[in-house]
Coordinates of N, CA and C in Angstrom, one line a residue:
X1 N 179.9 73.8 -38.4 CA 179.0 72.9 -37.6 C 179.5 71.4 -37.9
X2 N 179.4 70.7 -37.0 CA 179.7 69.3 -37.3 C 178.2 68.6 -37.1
X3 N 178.5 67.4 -38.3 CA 177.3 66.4 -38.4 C 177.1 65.6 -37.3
X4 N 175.6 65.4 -37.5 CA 175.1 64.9 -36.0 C 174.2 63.6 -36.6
X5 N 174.3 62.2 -36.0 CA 173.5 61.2 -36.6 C 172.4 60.8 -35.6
X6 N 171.5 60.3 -36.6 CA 170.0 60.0 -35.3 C 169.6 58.8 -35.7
X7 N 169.7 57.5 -35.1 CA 169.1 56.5 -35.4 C 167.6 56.7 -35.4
X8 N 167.2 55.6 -36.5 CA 165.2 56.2 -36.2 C 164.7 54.7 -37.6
X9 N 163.5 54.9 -37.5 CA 163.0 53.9 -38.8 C 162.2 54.9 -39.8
X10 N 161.8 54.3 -40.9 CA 161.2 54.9 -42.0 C 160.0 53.9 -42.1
X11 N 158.9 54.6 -42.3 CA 157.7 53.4 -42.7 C 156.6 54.0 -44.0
X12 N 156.5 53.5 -44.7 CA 155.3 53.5 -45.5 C 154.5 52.5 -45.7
X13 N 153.8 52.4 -46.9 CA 153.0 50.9 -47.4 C 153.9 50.0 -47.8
X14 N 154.9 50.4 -48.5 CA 156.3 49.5 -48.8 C 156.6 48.5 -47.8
X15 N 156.4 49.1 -46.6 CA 157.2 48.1 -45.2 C 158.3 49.6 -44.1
X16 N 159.2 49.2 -43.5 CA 159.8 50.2 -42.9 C 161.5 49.1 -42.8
X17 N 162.0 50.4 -42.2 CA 163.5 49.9 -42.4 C 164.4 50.9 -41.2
X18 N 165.2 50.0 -40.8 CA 166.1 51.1 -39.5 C 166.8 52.1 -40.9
X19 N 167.0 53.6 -40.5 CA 167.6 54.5 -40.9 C 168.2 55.3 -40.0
X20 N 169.4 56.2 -40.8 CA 170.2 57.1 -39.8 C 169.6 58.5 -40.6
X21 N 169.2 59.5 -40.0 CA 169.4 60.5 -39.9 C 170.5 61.7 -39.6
X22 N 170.8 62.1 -40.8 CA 172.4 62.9 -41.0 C 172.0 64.7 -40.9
X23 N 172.8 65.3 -40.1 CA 172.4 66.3 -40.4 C 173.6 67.4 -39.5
X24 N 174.1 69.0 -40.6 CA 175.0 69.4 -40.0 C 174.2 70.5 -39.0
X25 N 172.8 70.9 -38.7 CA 171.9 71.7 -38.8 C 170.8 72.6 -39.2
X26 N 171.6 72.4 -40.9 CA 171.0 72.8 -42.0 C 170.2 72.0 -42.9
X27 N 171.1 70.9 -42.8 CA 170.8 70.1 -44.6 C 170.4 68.7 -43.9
X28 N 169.4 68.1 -44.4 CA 169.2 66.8 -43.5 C 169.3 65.6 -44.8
X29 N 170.0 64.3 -44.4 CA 170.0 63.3 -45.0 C 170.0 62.5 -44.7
X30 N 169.2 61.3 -45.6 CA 168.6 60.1 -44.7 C 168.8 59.2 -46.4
X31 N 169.0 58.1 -46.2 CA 169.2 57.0 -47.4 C 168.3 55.8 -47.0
X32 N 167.2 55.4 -47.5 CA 165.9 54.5 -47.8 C 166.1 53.5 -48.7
X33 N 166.0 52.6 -48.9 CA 165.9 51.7 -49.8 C 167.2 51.6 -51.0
X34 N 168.2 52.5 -50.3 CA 169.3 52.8 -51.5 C 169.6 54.2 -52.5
X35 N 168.1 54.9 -51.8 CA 168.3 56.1 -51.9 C 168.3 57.1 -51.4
X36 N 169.1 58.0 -51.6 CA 169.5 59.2 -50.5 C 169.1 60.2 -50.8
X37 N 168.2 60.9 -49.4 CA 167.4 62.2 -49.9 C 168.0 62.9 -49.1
X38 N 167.8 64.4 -49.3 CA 168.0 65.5 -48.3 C 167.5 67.1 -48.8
X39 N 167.4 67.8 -47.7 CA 166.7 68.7 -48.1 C 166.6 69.6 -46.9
X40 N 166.1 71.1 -46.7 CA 166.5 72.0 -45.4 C 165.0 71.4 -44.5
X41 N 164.4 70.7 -45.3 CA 163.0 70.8 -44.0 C 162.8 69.3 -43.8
X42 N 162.0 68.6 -42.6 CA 161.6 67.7 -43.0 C 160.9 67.3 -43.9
X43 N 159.9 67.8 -44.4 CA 159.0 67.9 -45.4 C 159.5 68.4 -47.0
X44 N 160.9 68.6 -46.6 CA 161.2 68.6 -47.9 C 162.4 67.8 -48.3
X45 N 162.2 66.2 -48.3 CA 163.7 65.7 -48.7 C 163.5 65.0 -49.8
X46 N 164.0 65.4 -51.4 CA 164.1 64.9 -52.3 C 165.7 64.2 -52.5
X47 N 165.1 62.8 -53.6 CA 166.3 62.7 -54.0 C 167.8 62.8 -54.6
X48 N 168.8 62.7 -54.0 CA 169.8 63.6 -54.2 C 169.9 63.3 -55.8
X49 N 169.6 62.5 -56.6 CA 170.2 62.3 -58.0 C 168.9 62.2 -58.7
X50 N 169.1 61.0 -59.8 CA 168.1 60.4 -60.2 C 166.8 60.4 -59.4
X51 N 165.5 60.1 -59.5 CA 164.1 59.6 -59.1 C 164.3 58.3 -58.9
X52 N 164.0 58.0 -57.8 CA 164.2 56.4 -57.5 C 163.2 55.6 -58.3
X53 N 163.2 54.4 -58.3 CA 162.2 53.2 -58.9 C 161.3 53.8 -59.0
X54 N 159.6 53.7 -59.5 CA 158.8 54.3 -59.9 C 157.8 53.1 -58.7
X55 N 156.9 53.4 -57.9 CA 156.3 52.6 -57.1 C 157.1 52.4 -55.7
X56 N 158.4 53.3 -55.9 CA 159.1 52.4 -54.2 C 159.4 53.6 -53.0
X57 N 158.6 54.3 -53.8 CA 158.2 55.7 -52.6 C 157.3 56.5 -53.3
X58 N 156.2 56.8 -52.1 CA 155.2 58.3 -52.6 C 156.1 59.5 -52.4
X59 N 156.1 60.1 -53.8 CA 156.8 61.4 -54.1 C 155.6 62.6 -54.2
X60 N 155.6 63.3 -53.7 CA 154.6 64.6 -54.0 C 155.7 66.2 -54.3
X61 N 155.3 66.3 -55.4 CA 156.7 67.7 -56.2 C 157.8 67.3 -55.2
X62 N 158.0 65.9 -55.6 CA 159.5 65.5 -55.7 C 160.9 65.3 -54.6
X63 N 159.2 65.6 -53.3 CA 160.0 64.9 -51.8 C 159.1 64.1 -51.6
X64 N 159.8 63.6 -50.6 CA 159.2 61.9 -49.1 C 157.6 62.7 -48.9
X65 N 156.6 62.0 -49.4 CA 155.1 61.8 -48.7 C 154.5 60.5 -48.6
X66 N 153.6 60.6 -47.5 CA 153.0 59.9 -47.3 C 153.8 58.6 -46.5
X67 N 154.2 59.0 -45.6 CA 155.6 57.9 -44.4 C 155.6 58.6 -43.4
X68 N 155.9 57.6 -42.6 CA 156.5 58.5 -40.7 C 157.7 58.3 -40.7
X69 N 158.0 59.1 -40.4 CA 159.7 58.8 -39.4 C 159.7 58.9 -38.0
X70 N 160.5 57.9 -37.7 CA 160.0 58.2 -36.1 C 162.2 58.1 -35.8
X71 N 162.4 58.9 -35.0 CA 164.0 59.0 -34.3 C 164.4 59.6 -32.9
X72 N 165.0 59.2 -32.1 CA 165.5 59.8 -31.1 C 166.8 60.3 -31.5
X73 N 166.9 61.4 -30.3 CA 168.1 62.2 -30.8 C 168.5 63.0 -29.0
X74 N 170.4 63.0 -28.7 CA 170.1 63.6 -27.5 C 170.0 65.4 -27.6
X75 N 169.7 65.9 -26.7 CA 168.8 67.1 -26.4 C 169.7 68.1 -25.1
X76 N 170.4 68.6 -25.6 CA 171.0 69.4 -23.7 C 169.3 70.4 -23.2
X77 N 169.4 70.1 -22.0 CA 168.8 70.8 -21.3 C 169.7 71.1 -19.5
X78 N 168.9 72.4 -19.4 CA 169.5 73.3 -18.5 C 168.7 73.1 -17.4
X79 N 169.3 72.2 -16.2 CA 168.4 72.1 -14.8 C 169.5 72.2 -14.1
X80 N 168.7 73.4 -13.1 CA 168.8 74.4 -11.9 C 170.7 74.7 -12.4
X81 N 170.8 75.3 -13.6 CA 172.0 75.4 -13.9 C 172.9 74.8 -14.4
X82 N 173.0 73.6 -14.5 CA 173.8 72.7 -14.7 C 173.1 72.0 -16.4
X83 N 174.0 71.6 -17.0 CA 173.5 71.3 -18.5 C 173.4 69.4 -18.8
X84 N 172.2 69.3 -18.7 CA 172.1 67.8 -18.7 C 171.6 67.6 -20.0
X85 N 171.8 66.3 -20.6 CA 171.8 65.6 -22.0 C 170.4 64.7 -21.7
X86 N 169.5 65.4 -22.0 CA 168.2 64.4 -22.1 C 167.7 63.9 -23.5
X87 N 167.0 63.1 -23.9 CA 166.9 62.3 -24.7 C 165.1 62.8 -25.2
X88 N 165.3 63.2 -26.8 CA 164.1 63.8 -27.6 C 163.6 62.7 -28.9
X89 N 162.3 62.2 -28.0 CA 161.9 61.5 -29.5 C 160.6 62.1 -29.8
X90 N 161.0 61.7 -31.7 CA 160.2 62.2 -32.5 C 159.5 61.5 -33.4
X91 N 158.1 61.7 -33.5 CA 157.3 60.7 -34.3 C 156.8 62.0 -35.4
X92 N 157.4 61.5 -36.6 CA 156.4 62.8 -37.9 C 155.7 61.7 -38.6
X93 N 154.8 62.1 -38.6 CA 153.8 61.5 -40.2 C 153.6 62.5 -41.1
X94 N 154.5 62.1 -42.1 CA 155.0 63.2 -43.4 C 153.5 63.0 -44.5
X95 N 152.3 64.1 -44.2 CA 151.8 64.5 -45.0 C 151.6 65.6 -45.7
X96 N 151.7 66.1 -46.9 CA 152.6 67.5 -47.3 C 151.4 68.7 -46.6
X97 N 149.9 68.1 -46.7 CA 148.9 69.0 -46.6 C 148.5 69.2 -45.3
X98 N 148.8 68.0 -44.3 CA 148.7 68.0 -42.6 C 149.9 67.3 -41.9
X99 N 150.8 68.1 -42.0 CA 151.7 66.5 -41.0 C 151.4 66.7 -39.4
X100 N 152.1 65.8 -39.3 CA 151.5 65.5 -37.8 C 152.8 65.2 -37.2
X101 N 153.4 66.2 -35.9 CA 154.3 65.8 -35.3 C 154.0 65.6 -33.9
X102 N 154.7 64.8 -33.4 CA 154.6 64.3 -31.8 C 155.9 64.5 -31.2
X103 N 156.4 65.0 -30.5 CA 157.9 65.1 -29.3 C 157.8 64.6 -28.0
X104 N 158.6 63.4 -27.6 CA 158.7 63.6 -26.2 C 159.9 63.7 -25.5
X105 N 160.5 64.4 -24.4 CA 161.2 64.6 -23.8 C 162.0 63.7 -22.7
X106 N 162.9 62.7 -22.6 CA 162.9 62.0 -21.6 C 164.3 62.1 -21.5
X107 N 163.7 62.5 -19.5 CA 164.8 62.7 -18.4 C 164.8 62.1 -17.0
X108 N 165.6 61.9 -16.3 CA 165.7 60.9 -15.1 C 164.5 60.1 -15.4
X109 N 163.9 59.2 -15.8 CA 163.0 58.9 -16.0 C 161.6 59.4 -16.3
X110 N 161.4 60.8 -16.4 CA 159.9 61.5 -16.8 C 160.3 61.9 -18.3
X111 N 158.6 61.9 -18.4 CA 158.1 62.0 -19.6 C 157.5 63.7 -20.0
X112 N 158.2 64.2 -21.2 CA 157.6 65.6 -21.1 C 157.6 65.5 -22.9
X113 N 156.0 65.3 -22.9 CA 155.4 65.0 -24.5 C 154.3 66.7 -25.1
X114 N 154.5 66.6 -26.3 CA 154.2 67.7 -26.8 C 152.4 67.2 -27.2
X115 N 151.8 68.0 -28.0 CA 150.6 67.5 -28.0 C 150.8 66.4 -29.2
X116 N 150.1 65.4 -29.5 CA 149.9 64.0 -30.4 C 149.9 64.9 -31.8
X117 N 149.6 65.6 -32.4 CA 149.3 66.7 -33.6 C 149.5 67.8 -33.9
X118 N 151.2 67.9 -33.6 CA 151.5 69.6 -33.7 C 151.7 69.7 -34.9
X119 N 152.0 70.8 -35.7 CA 152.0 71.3 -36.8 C 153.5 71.7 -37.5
X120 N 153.8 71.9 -36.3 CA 155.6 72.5 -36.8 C 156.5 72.3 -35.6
X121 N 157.7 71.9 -35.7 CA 158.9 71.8 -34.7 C 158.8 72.8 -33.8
X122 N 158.5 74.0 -34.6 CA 158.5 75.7 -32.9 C 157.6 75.1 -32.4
X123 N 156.3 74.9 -32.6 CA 155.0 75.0 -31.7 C 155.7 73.9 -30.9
X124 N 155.7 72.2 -31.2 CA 155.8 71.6 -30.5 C 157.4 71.6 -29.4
X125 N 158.0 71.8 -30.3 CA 159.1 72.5 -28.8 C 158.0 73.6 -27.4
X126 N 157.9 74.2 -28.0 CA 157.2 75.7 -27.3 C 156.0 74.8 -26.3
X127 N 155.8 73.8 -26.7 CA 154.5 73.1 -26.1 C 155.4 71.9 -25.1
X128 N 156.5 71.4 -25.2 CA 157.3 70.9 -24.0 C 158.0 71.4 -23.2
X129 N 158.4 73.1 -23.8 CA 158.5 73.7 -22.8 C 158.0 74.2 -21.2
X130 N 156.8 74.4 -22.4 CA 155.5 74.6 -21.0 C 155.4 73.9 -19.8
X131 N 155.5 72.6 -20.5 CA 155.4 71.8 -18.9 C 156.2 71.3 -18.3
X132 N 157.7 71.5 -18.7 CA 158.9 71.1 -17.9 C 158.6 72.0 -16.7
X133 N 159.8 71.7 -15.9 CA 159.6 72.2 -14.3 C 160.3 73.8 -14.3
X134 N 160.4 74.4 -13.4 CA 160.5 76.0 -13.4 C 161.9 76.5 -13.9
X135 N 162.9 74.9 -13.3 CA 164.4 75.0 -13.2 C 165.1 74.2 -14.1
X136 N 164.3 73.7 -15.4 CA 164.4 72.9 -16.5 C 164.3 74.4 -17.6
X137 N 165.2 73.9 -19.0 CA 165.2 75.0 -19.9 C 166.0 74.1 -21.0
X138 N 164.9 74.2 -22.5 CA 165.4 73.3 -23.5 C 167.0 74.2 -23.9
X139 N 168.1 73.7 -24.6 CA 169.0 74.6 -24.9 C 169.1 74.2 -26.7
X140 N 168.1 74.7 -27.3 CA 168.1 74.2 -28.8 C 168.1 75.4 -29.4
X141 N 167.8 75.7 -30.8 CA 168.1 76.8 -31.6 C 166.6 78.1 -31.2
X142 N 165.4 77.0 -30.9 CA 164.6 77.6 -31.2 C 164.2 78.5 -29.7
X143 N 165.5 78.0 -29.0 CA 165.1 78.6 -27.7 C 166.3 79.9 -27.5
X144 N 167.3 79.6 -28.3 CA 168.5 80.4 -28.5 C 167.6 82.5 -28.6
X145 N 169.1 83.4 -28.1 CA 168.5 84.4 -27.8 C 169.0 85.1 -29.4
X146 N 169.3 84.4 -30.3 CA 169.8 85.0 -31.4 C 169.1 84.3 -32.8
X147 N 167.8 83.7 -32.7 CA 166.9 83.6 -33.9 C 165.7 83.7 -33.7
X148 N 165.6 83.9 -34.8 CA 164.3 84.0 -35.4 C 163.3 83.7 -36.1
X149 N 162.1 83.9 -36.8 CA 161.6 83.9 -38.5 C 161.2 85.2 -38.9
X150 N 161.3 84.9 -40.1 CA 161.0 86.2 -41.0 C 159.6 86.7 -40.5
X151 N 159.5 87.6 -40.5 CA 158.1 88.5 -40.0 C 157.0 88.0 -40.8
X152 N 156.2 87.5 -40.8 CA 155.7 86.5 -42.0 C 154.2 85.9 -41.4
X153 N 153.1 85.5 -42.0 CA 152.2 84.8 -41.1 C 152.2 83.5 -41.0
X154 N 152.8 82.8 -41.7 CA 153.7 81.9 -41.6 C 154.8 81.3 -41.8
X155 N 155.0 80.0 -41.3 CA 156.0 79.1 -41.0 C 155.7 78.2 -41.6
X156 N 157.2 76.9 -41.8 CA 157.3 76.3 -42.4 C 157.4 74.9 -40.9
X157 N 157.4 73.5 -41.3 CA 157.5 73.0 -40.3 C 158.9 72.2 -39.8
X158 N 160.3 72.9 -40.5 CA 161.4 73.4 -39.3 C 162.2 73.4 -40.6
X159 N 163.5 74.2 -39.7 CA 164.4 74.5 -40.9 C 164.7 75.6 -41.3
X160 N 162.9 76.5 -41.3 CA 163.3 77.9 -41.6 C 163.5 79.0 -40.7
X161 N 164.5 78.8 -39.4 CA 164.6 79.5 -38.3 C 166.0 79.9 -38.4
X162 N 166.0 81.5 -38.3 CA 167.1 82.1 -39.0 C 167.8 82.1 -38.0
X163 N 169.7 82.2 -37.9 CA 170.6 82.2 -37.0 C 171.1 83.8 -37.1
X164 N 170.8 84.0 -36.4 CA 171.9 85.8 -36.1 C 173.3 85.8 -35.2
X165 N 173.9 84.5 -34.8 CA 174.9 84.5 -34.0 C 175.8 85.7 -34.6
X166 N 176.1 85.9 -36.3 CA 177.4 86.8 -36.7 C 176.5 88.4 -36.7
X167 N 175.9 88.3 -35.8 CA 175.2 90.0 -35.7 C 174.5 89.6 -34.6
X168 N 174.9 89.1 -33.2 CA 174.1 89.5 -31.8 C 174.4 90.0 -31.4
X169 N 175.3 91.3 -31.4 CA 174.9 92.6 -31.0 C 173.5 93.6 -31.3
X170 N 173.4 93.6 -32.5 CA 172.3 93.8 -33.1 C 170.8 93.5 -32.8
X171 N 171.3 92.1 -33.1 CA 169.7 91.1 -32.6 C 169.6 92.0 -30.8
X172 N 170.3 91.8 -30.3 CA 170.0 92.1 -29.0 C 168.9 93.2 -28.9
X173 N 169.5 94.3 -29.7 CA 168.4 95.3 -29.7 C 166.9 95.6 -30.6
X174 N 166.8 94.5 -31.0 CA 165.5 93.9 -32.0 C 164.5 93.5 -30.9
X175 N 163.1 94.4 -31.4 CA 161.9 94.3 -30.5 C 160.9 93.9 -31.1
X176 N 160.7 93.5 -32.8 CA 159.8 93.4 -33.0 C 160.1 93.6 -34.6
X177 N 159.1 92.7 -35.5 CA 159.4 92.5 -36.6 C 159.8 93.6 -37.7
X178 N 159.6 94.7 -37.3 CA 160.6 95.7 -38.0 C 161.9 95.5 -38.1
X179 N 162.5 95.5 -36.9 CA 164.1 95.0 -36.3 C 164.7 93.8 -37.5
X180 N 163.5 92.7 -36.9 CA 164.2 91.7 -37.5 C 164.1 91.3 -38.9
X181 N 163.2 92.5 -39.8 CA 163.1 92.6 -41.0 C 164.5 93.5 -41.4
X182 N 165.2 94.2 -40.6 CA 165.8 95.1 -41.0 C 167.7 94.3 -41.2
X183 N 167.3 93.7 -40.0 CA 168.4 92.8 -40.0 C 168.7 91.3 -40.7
X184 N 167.5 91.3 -41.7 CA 167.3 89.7 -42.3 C 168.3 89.4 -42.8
X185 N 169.0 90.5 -44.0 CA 170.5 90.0 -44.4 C 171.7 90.1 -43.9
X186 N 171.4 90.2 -42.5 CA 172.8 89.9 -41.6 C 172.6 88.7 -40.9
X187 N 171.6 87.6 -41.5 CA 171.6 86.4 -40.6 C 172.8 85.5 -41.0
X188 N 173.3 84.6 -40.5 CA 174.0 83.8 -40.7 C 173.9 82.8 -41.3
X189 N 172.5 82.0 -41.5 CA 171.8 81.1 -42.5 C 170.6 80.5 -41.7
X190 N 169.9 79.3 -42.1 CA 169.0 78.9 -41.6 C 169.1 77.5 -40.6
X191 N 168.6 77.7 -39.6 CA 168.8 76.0 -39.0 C 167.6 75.3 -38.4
X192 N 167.5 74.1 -37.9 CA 166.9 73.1 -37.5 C 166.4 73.9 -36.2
X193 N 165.5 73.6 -36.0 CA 164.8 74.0 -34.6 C 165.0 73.0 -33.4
X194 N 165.9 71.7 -33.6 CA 166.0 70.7 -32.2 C 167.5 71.0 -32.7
X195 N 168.3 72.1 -33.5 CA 169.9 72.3 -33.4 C 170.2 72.7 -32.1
X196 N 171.6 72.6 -31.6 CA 171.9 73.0 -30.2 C 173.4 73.3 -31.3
X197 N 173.9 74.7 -30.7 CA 175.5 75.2 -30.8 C 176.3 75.4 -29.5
X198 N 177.7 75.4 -29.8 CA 178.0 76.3 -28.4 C 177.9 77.6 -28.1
X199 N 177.6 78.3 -28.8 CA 177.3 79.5 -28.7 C 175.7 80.3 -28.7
X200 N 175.0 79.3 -28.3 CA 173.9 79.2 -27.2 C 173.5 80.2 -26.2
X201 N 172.6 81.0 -26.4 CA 172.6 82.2 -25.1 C 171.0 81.5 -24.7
X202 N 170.6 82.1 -23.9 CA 169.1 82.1 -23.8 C 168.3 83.0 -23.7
X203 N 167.0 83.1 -24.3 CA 166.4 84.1 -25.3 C 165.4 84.6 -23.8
X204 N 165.8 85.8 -23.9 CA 165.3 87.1 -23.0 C 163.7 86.3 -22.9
X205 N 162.8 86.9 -22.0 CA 162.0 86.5 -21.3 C 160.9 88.3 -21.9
X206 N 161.4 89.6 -22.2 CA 160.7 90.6 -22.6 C 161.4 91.5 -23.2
X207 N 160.6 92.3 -24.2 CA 161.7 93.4 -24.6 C 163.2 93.3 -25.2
X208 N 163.8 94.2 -25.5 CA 165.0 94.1 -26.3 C 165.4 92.8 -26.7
X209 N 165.7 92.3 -28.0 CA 166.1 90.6 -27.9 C 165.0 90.0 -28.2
X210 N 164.1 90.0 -28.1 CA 162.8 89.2 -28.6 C 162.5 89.1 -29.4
X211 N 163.2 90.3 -30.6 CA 162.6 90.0 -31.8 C 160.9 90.1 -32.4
X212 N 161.0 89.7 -33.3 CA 159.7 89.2 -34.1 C 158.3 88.4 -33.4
X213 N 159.3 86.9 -32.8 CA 158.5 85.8 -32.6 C 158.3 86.0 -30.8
X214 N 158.8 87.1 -30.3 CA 159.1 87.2 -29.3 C 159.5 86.3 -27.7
X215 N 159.5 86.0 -26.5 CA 160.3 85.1 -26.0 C 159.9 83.5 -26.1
X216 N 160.9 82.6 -25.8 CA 160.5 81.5 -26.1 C 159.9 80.8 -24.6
X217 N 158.6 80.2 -24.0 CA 157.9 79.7 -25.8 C 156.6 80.4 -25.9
X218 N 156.6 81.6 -25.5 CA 155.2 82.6 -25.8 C 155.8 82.9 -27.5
X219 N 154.6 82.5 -28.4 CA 155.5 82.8 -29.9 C 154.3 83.4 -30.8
X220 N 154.6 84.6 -31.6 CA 153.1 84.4 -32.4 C 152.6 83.5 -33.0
X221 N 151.4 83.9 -33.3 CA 150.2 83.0 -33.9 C 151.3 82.4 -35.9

């Protein structure tokens, strides 16, 4: 995978600052005040070394709390066939015990916004999906016909969405969280839920291929 950068700002009670967000799909890194954190989730980016200054960031067990990030980033999407580069911004307010994410989608000029307080990257994708148009179709990981999550009652809020590309033969015929418990150590590793690859299918609509979480964006609870 090759790295992908996202202009965006950082804010706390300290003040805020333009930042780049770095990320190969996996591992995300962002550098604040001279320090550089990273980590698989948003909610989880600790500092790569040392503990920075004592007072120059809220740390809760030793990642980023208590700050928003807000970043745009571009986004392929699939209308009436053809694959267009629309543009995804994101507002998190990183609180470890409620974060709060916001998504909006912008294309030829419209606006396709997720609810003001979602809880995790799936939901809020799954919730822009909804109201795009019939012939519109996100093309990101979480829409892809080859992942998943672990059979689990919960989720994390992104990051922990497993890739099956080196076993979609397999995944194909996965109906339901037995399948995709069966196949867990044939995943490929973990990625970003707004990741896009080339090898991108799009995730069946019923049956075979749906996996666990089953089609996107009907997902379990």
């Amino acid at each position: 995978m090759t790295d992908e950068s996202w202009a965006g700002w950082y804010r706390d009670r300290q003040g805020s600052e333009a930042v780049i967000l770095t990320t190969d799909g996996q591992q995300l890194r962002i550098r604040v005040r001279g320090t550089d954190f990273e980590g698989e989730s948003f909610d989880g980016l600790g500092p790569v070394t040392d503990a920075p200054q004592e007072g120059l960031f809220d740390l809760v067990d030793g990642v980023l709390d208590d700050c928003v990030l807000e970043w745009d980033l571009p986004l392929p999407v699939l209308v009436s066939g053809t694959v267009r580069q629309a543009t995804l911004s994101c507002l998190l307010s990183l609180r470890r015990a409620d974060p709060d994410l916001y998504l909006a989608l912008h294309l030829d000029g419209a606006v396709y916004e997720s609810n003001r307080a979602e809880g995790d990257f799936a939901a809020a994708l799954a919730t822009v999906q909804r109201i795009l148009p019939p012939d519109m179709r996100l093309q990101t990981c979480i829409a892809c016909a080859f992942s998943d999550y672990f059979p689990a009652p919960a989720r994390g809020l992104s990051g922990g969405l497993a890739c099956f590309r080196g076993a979609k033969d397999a995944y194909r015929d996965a109906a339901g969280g037995d399948d995709v418990a069966g196949l867990w150590d044939r995943r490929t590793g973990f990625v970003q839920e707004i990741w896009s690859c080339r090898e991108f299918e799009p995730r069946p609509a019923h049956g075979a291929g749906t996996g666990h979480r089953g089609a996107f964006p009907l997902e379990l609870a």
